[in-house]
Amino acid sequence: MFDSEGHLVGVAEANKALKRVWEILETASEYSKNYGDKSDPSTSLYGFFQDWCNWAIQSGDIDEREAELILGMSQMWGAYVGDRIERQSLKFFYLEDCIEGGKHLNSDSGSVNLTFTDDCFIPTNYQKIVAKISAVPLAQATIHLNTTMVSVEARQGGPRPICVTTSDGNMQYFDDVVVTTPLGWLKQHKESIPQLHPRIASAIDSISFGRLEKVLIEFPSAFWEADTISPESDFNNAVSFVHWLSPIQTTQTVPQKWRLECVSFHAFHAPYRRNILLFYTFGECSTYITNSIRKLVGKVRDQWLQEFFEPYYSLLPGYTEETCAPLRFLATEWCNDEFAGNGSYSNFQIGMSDAARDVETIRHGMPEQHIYFAGEHTAPFDGLGTVAGAYTSGEKIGKRIIVSWQPANSTIEGFGSEKKPPLC
């Protein structure tokens, strides 16, 4: 961890602050579950952290320095939900309860290390998972690529209840339609579903949409690792996570006091180990980066990214400008992607008054019109904002549709107990 002045924070001090952050997050989650219905919608998670630190200082449990580190590290919550912790609703913080990793610390070296017990960092990707779940659709379904859906509407007199119109002018009719577009896309295209129920439209507007982005930087070597560290034999002492608190001063290439964090791919076991730092950005920082690189390509794009991130990674021990010049960059641009909804995934920000019911309302869909919704924003509460939650939501909708076409006394194992809220 680096403090606001760019100084490396001692291991014990950093670990203590990080442990406190996770303890406060757990306390805040319990508070949200037990007292969320009485909480002010304008109260943020950061406000809870501030209140806790003020109480802890007055009780002598921590000093001003510890409070500064705790509040600074609390900003890492933005990398989980895609926006600043100051925007996270305390009232509905319990809806983010699926995020459980990073609570256990272990380090004997000069770096902060996380041991993930509940959530794991996948060092590869979802390739094998995607291949398995896509096998049946690829083999049996008709898939139209490079085709944009223009509208989904119920029509009387057609061969089937639902008409889907696409950008090429084709009109296709279906018994049921499941809209799986990201929440951000729905926010911008509610008119594509002419019969959209007003309560569902209100829920779509109400739920927030995050701005999480990732930038990977590959270096000639893992210069941030001590020469005495061997990832094979000293795996738990390798640098796995780095946190830069909000800097006191800005630079020409970093105009705002953005804090950053990254994960080191060099901490992975072979064969996944790479000399790569994965940076997470969110909120206004993500918007600034994606707007800046939107039309840049090649060396010009890489140069811009290097100038932005160099003030951060150049603070790492072992860095020299001559030997540590980045080899290549890879940056996501979800904020520039129309079909991603110009963002990442749902979150629950201050100002929301009925977030749980909003999710349930979209999840319920419009079965009377044979139109349903699926995606991370309709997942069970313990899967909101996750790939697994999106998958689960699709399974549940599939079962509901099958049940809707079965005789009234038939059932499908594992389905039938879902509460269907009224659209009001």
mmCIF file with all atom_site columns, C-alpha atoms in Angstrom, residues 141-273:
data_model
loop_
_atom_site.group_PDB
_atom_site.id
_atom_site.type_symbol
_atom_site.label_atom_id
_atom_site.label_alt_id
_atom_site.label_comp_id
_atom_site.label_asym_id
_atom_site.label_entity_id
_atom_site.label_seq_id
_atom_site.pdbx_PDB_ins_code
_atom_site.Cartn_x
_atom_site.Cartn_y
_atom_site.Cartn_z
_atom_site.occupancy
_atom_site.B_iso_or_equiv
_atom_site.pdbx_formal_charge
_atom_site.auth_seq_id
_atom_site.auth_comp_id
_atom_site.auth_asym_id
_atom_site.auth_atom_id
_atom_site.pdbx_PDB_model_num
ATOM 1   C CA . ALA A 1 141 ? -30.688 -22.846 -31.942 1.00 0.00 ? 141 ALA A CA 1
ATOM 2   C CA . THR A 1 142 ? -30.826 -20.340 -34.770 1.00 0.00 ? 142 THR A CA 1
ATOM 3   C CA . ILE A 1 143 ? -28.428 -17.525 -33.892 1.00 0.00 ? 143 ILE A CA 1
ATOM 4   C CA . HIS A 1 144 ? -28.420 -14.211 -35.775 1.00 0.00 ? 144 HIS A CA 1
ATOM 5   C CA . LEU A 1 145 ? -25.080 -12.418 -35.435 1.00 0.00 ? 145 LEU A CA 1
ATOM 6   C CA . ASN A 1 146 ? -24.549 -8.737  -36.271 1.00 0.00 ? 146 ASN A CA 1
ATOM 7   C CA . THR A 1 147 ? -28.290 -8.193  -35.925 1.00 0.00 ? 147 THR A CA 1
ATOM 8   C CA . THR A 1 148 ? -29.759 -5.588  -33.593 1.00 0.00 ? 148 THR A CA 1
ATOM 9   C CA . MET A 1 149 ? -33.117 -6.024  -31.924 1.00 0.00 ? 149 MET A CA 1
ATOM 10  C CA . VAL A 1 150 ? -35.277 -2.960  -32.615 1.00 0.00 ? 150 VAL A CA 1
ATOM 11  C CA . SER A 1 151 ? -38.463 -3.872  -30.780 1.00 0.00 ? 151 SER A CA 1
ATOM 12  C CA . VAL A 1 152 ? -40.218 -6.612  -28.813 1.00 0.00 ? 152 VAL A CA 1
ATOM 13  C CA . GLU A 1 153 ? -43.981 -6.339  -28.636 1.00 0.00 ? 153 GLU A CA 1
ATOM 14  C CA . ALA A 1 154 ? -47.101 -8.398  -28.145 1.00 0.00 ? 154 ALA A CA 1
ATOM 15  C CA . ARG A 1 155 ? -49.261 -8.462  -31.282 1.00 0.00 ? 155 ARG A CA 1
ATOM 16  C CA . GLN A 1 156 ? -52.692 -9.875  -31.776 1.00 0.00 ? 156 GLN A CA 1
ATOM 17  C CA . GLY A 1 157 ? -53.450 -11.718 -34.971 1.00 0.00 ? 157 GLY A CA 1
ATOM 18  C CA . GLY A 1 158 ? -49.900 -12.896 -35.597 1.00 0.00 ? 158 GLY A CA 1
ATOM 19  C CA . PRO A 1 159 ? -48.842 -16.516 -35.925 1.00 0.00 ? 159 PRO A CA 1
ATOM 20  C CA . ARG A 1 160 ? -47.464 -16.324 -32.372 1.00 0.00 ? 160 ARG A CA 1
ATOM 21  C CA . PRO A 1 161 ? -47.971 -13.857 -29.474 1.00 0.00 ? 161 PRO A CA 1
ATOM 22  C CA . ILE A 1 162 ? -44.661 -11.924 -29.592 1.00 0.00 ? 162 ILE A CA 1
ATOM 23  C CA . CYS A 1 163 ? -43.105 -10.099 -32.537 1.00 0.00 ? 163 CYS A CA 1
ATOM 24  C CA . VAL A 1 164 ? -39.389 -9.267  -32.555 1.00 0.00 ? 164 VAL A CA 1
ATOM 25  C CA . THR A 1 165 ? -38.301 -6.716  -35.157 1.00 0.00 ? 165 THR A CA 1
ATOM 26  C CA . THR A 1 166 ? -34.606 -6.517  -36.036 1.00 0.00 ? 166 THR A CA 1
ATOM 27  C CA . SER A 1 167 ? -32.444 -3.858  -37.663 1.00 0.00 ? 167 SER A CA 1
ATOM 28  C CA . ASP A 1 168 ? -32.548 -5.617  -41.028 1.00 0.00 ? 168 ASP A CA 1
ATOM 29  C CA . GLY A 1 169 ? -36.325 -5.139  -41.136 1.00 0.00 ? 169 GLY A CA 1
ATOM 30  C CA . ASN A 1 170 ? -37.225 -8.744  -40.418 1.00 0.00 ? 170 ASN A CA 1
ATOM 31  C CA . MET A 1 171 ? -40.161 -9.527  -38.152 1.00 0.00 ? 171 MET A CA 1
ATOM 32  C CA . GLN A 1 172 ? -40.144 -12.845 -36.319 1.00 0.00 ? 172 GLN A CA 1
ATOM 33  C CA . TYR A 1 173 ? -42.852 -14.293 -34.095 1.00 0.00 ? 173 TYR A CA 1
ATOM 34  C CA . PHE A 1 174 ? -42.326 -16.302 -30.904 1.00 0.00 ? 174 PHE A CA 1
ATOM 35  C CA . ASP A 1 175 ? -44.378 -17.896 -28.135 1.00 0.00 ? 175 ASP A CA 1
ATOM 36  C CA . ASP A 1 176 ? -42.227 -16.208 -25.467 1.00 0.00 ? 176 ASP A CA 1
ATOM 37  C CA . VAL A 1 177 ? -39.279 -13.816 -25.520 1.00 0.00 ? 177 VAL A CA 1
ATOM 38  C CA . VAL A 1 178 ? -36.555 -13.406 -22.890 1.00 0.00 ? 178 VAL A CA 1
ATOM 39  C CA . VAL A 1 179 ? -34.781 -10.033 -23.040 1.00 0.00 ? 179 VAL A CA 1
ATOM 40  C CA . THR A 1 180 ? -31.204 -10.605 -21.839 1.00 0.00 ? 180 THR A CA 1
ATOM 41  C CA . THR A 1 181 ? -29.708 -7.223  -22.710 1.00 0.00 ? 181 THR A CA 1
ATOM 42  C CA . PRO A 1 182 ? -27.605 -5.477  -20.008 1.00 0.00 ? 182 PRO A CA 1
ATOM 43  C CA . LEU A 1 183 ? -29.399 -3.138  -17.638 1.00 0.00 ? 183 LEU A CA 1
ATOM 44  C CA . GLY A 1 184 ? -27.523 -0.165  -19.104 1.00 0.00 ? 184 GLY A CA 1
ATOM 45  C CA . TRP A 1 185 ? -28.885 -0.956  -22.559 1.00 0.00 ? 185 TRP A CA 1
ATOM 46  C CA . LEU A 1 186 ? -32.422 -1.275  -21.194 1.00 0.00 ? 186 LEU A CA 1
ATOM 47  C CA . LYS A 1 187 ? -32.104 2.132   -19.565 1.00 0.00 ? 187 LYS A CA 1
ATOM 48  C CA . GLN A 1 188 ? -31.393 3.688   -22.954 1.00 0.00 ? 188 GLN A CA 1
ATOM 49  C CA . HIS A 1 189 ? -33.890 1.652   -24.999 1.00 0.00 ? 189 HIS A CA 1
ATOM 50  C CA . LYS A 1 190 ? -37.061 1.204   -22.951 1.00 0.00 ? 190 LYS A CA 1
ATOM 51  C CA . GLU A 1 191 ? -39.026 2.322   -26.012 1.00 0.00 ? 191 GLU A CA 1
ATOM 52  C CA . SER A 1 192 ? -37.960 -0.892  -27.762 1.00 0.00 ? 192 SER A CA 1
ATOM 53  C CA . ILE A 1 193 ? -40.593 -2.653  -25.625 1.00 0.00 ? 193 ILE A CA 1
ATOM 54  C CA . PRO A 1 194 ? -43.736 -0.599  -26.363 1.00 0.00 ? 194 PRO A CA 1
ATOM 55  C CA . GLN A 1 195 ? -45.932 -2.429  -23.811 1.00 0.00 ? 195 GLN A CA 1
ATOM 56  C CA . LEU A 1 196 ? -43.342 -2.139  -21.029 1.00 0.00 ? 196 LEU A CA 1
ATOM 57  C CA . HIS A 1 197 ? -45.195 -1.911  -17.738 1.00 0.00 ? 197 HIS A CA 1
ATOM 58  C CA . PRO A 1 198 ? -44.669 1.488   -16.027 1.00 0.00 ? 198 PRO A CA 1
ATOM 59  C CA . ARG A 1 199 ? -43.509 -0.181  -12.808 1.00 0.00 ? 199 ARG A CA 1
ATOM 60  C CA . ILE A 1 200 ? -40.848 -2.153  -14.701 1.00 0.00 ? 200 ILE A CA 1
ATOM 61  C CA . ALA A 1 201 ? -39.774 1.012   -16.529 1.00 0.00 ? 201 ALA A CA 1
ATOM 62  C CA . SER A 1 202 ? -39.458 2.753   -13.153 1.00 0.00 ? 202 SER A CA 1
ATOM 63  C CA . ALA A 1 203 ? -37.385 -0.124  -11.754 1.00 0.00 ? 203 ALA A CA 1
ATOM 64  C CA . ILE A 1 204 ? -35.060 -0.054  -14.770 1.00 0.00 ? 204 ILE A CA 1
ATOM 65  C CA . ASP A 1 205 ? -34.500 3.664   -14.221 1.00 0.00 ? 205 ASP A CA 1
ATOM 66  C CA . SER A 1 206 ? -34.010 3.249   -10.480 1.00 0.00 ? 206 SER A CA 1
ATOM 67  C CA . ILE A 1 207 ? -31.320 0.546   -10.348 1.00 0.00 ? 207 ILE A CA 1
ATOM 68  C CA . SER A 1 208 ? -27.838 1.997   -10.859 1.00 0.00 ? 208 SER A CA 1
ATOM 69  C CA . PHE A 1 209 ? -25.322 0.822   -13.458 1.00 0.00 ? 209 PHE A CA 1
ATOM 70  C CA . GLY A 1 210 ? -21.618 0.676   -12.639 1.00 0.00 ? 210 GLY A CA 1
ATOM 71  C CA . ARG A 1 211 ? -18.542 1.795   -14.577 1.00 0.00 ? 211 ARG A CA 1
ATOM 72  C CA . LEU A 1 212 ? -15.908 -0.824  -13.861 1.00 0.00 ? 212 LEU A CA 1
ATOM 73  C CA . GLU A 1 213 ? -13.000 -1.074  -16.315 1.00 0.00 ? 213 GLU A CA 1
ATOM 74  C CA . LYS A 1 214 ? -9.728  -3.030  -16.369 1.00 0.00 ? 214 LYS A CA 1
ATOM 75  C CA . VAL A 1 215 ? -6.302  -2.203  -17.761 1.00 0.00 ? 215 VAL A CA 1
ATOM 76  C CA . LEU A 1 216 ? -3.601  -4.861  -18.059 1.00 0.00 ? 216 LEU A CA 1
ATOM 77  C CA . ILE A 1 217 ? 0.034   -3.804  -18.389 1.00 0.00 ? 217 ILE A CA 1
ATOM 78  C CA . GLU A 1 218 ? 2.769   -6.298  -19.248 1.00 0.00 ? 218 GLU A CA 1
ATOM 79  C CA . PHE A 1 219 ? 6.381   -5.601  -18.254 1.00 0.00 ? 219 PHE A CA 1
ATOM 80  C CA . PRO A 1 220 ? 9.706   -7.225  -19.218 1.00 0.00 ? 220 PRO A CA 1
ATOM 81  C CA . SER A 1 221 ? 9.988   -8.575  -15.679 1.00 0.00 ? 221 SER A CA 1
ATOM 82  C CA . ALA A 1 222 ? 8.145   -8.560  -12.368 1.00 0.00 ? 222 ALA A CA 1
ATOM 83  C CA . PHE A 1 223 ? 10.388  -5.794  -11.024 1.00 0.00 ? 223 PHE A CA 1
ATOM 84  C CA . TRP A 1 224 ? 8.094   -5.280  -8.023  1.00 0.00 ? 224 TRP A CA 1
ATOM 85  C CA . GLU A 1 225 ? 9.076   -8.657  -6.572  1.00 0.00 ? 225 GLU A CA 1
ATOM 86  C CA . ALA A 1 226 ? 12.067  -8.850  -4.255  1.00 0.00 ? 226 ALA A CA 1
ATOM 87  C CA . ASP A 1 227 ? 15.034  -10.754 -5.707  1.00 0.00 ? 227 ASP A CA 1
ATOM 88  C CA . THR A 1 228 ? 14.845  -13.184 -2.795  1.00 0.00 ? 228 THR A CA 1
ATOM 89  C CA . ILE A 1 229 ? 11.219  -14.161 -3.535  1.00 0.00 ? 229 ILE A CA 1
ATOM 90  C CA . SER A 1 230 ? 10.534  -17.285 -5.574  1.00 0.00 ? 230 SER A CA 1
ATOM 91  C CA . PRO A 1 231 ? 6.830   -17.613 -6.461  1.00 0.00 ? 231 PRO A CA 1
ATOM 92  C CA . GLU A 1 232 ? 7.193   -21.396 -6.456  1.00 0.00 ? 232 GLU A CA 1
ATOM 93  C CA . SER A 1 233 ? 8.541   -21.669 -2.895  1.00 0.00 ? 233 SER A CA 1
ATOM 94  C CA . ASP A 1 234 ? 7.374   -18.337 -1.397  1.00 0.00 ? 234 ASP A CA 1
ATOM 95  C CA . PHE A 1 235 ? 3.918   -18.134 -2.943  1.00 0.00 ? 235 PHE A CA 1
ATOM 96  C CA . ASN A 1 236 ? 2.300   -16.526 0.104   1.00 0.00 ? 236 ASN A CA 1
ATOM 97  C CA . ASN A 1 237 ? 4.993   -13.827 0.215   1.00 0.00 ? 237 ASN A CA 1
ATOM 98  C CA . ALA A 1 238 ? 4.694   -12.754 -3.423  1.00 0.00 ? 238 ALA A CA 1
ATOM 99  C CA . VAL A 1 239 ? 3.093   -9.366  -4.093  1.00 0.00 ? 239 VAL A CA 1
ATOM 100 C CA . SER A 1 240 ? -0.494  -10.113 -5.062  1.00 0.00 ? 240 SER A CA 1
ATOM 101 C CA . PHE A 1 241 ? -2.302  -6.825  -4.469  1.00 0.00 ? 241 PHE A CA 1
ATOM 102 C CA . VAL A 1 242 ? -1.234  -3.166  -4.499  1.00 0.00 ? 242 VAL A CA 1
ATOM 103 C CA . HIS A 1 243 ? -3.317  -0.203  -3.331  1.00 0.00 ? 243 HIS A CA 1
ATOM 104 C CA . TRP A 1 244 ? -2.487  3.461   -3.980  1.00 0.00 ? 244 TRP A CA 1
ATOM 105 C CA . LEU A 1 245 ? -4.418  5.873   -1.787  1.00 0.00 ? 245 LEU A CA 1
ATOM 106 C CA . SER A 1 246 ? -5.720  9.075   -3.341  1.00 0.00 ? 246 SER A CA 1
ATOM 107 C CA . PRO A 1 247 ? -2.615  11.209  -4.077  1.00 0.00 ? 247 PRO A CA 1
ATOM 108 C CA . ILE A 1 248 ? -2.284  14.652  -2.527  1.00 0.00 ? 248 ILE A CA 1
ATOM 109 C CA . GLN A 1 249 ? -1.213  16.220  -5.809  1.00 0.00 ? 249 GLN A CA 1
ATOM 110 C CA . THR A 1 250 ? -2.444  15.803  -9.357  1.00 0.00 ? 250 THR A CA 1
ATOM 111 C CA . THR A 1 251 ? -0.303  15.619  -12.495 1.00 0.00 ? 251 THR A CA 1
ATOM 112 C CA . GLN A 1 252 ? -0.817  16.679  -16.080 1.00 0.00 ? 252 GLN A CA 1
ATOM 113 C CA . THR A 1 253 ? -1.647  13.115  -17.078 1.00 0.00 ? 253 THR A CA 1
ATOM 114 C CA . VAL A 1 254 ? -3.730  12.342  -13.954 1.00 0.00 ? 254 VAL A CA 1
ATOM 115 C CA . PRO A 1 255 ? -5.902  15.454  -13.515 1.00 0.00 ? 255 PRO A CA 1
ATOM 116 C CA . GLN A 1 256 ? -7.913  14.105  -10.571 1.00 0.00 ? 256 GLN A CA 1
ATOM 117 C CA . LYS A 1 257 ? -6.800  12.555  -7.276  1.00 0.00 ? 257 LYS A CA 1
ATOM 118 C CA . TRP A 1 258 ? -7.823  9.045   -8.266  1.00 0.00 ? 258 TRP A CA 1
ATOM 119 C CA . ARG A 1 259 ? -6.802  6.149   -6.058  1.00 0.00 ? 259 ARG A CA 1
ATOM 120 C CA . LEU A 1 260 ? -5.956  2.914   -7.854  1.00 0.00 ? 260 LEU A CA 1
ATOM 121 C CA . GLU A 1 261 ? -5.365  -0.742  -7.145  1.00 0.00 ? 261 GLU A CA 1
ATOM 122 C CA . CYS A 1 262 ? -3.989  -3.667  -9.067  1.00 0.00 ? 262 CYS A CA 1
ATOM 123 C CA . VAL A 1 263 ? -3.525  -7.420  -8.931  1.00 0.00 ? 263 VAL A CA 1
ATOM 124 C CA . SER A 1 264 ? -0.205  -8.990  -9.885  1.00 0.00 ? 264 SER A CA 1
ATOM 125 C CA . PHE A 1 265 ? -0.408  -11.929 -12.281 1.00 0.00 ? 265 PHE A CA 1
ATOM 126 C CA . HIS A 1 266 ? 3.097   -12.859 -11.183 1.00 0.00 ? 266 HIS A CA 1
ATOM 127 C CA . ALA A 1 267 ? 1.587   -14.141 -7.942  1.00 0.00 ? 267 ALA A CA 1
ATOM 128 C CA . PHE A 1 268 ? -0.211  -16.922 -9.804  1.00 0.00 ? 268 PHE A CA 1
ATOM 129 C CA . HIS A 1 269 ? 1.069   -20.470 -9.901  1.00 0.00 ? 269 HIS A CA 1
ATOM 130 C CA . ALA A 1 270 ? 2.637   -21.741 -13.122 1.00 0.00 ? 270 ALA A CA 1
ATOM 131 C CA . PRO A 1 271 ? 1.608   -21.925 -15.935 1.00 0.00 ? 271 PRO A CA 1
ATOM 132 C CA . TYR A 1 272 ? -0.535  -18.815 -15.415 1.00 0.00 ? 272 TYR A CA 1
ATOM 133 C CA . ARG A 1 273 ? 2.203   -16.584 -14.000 1.00 0.00 ? 273 ARG A CA 1
#
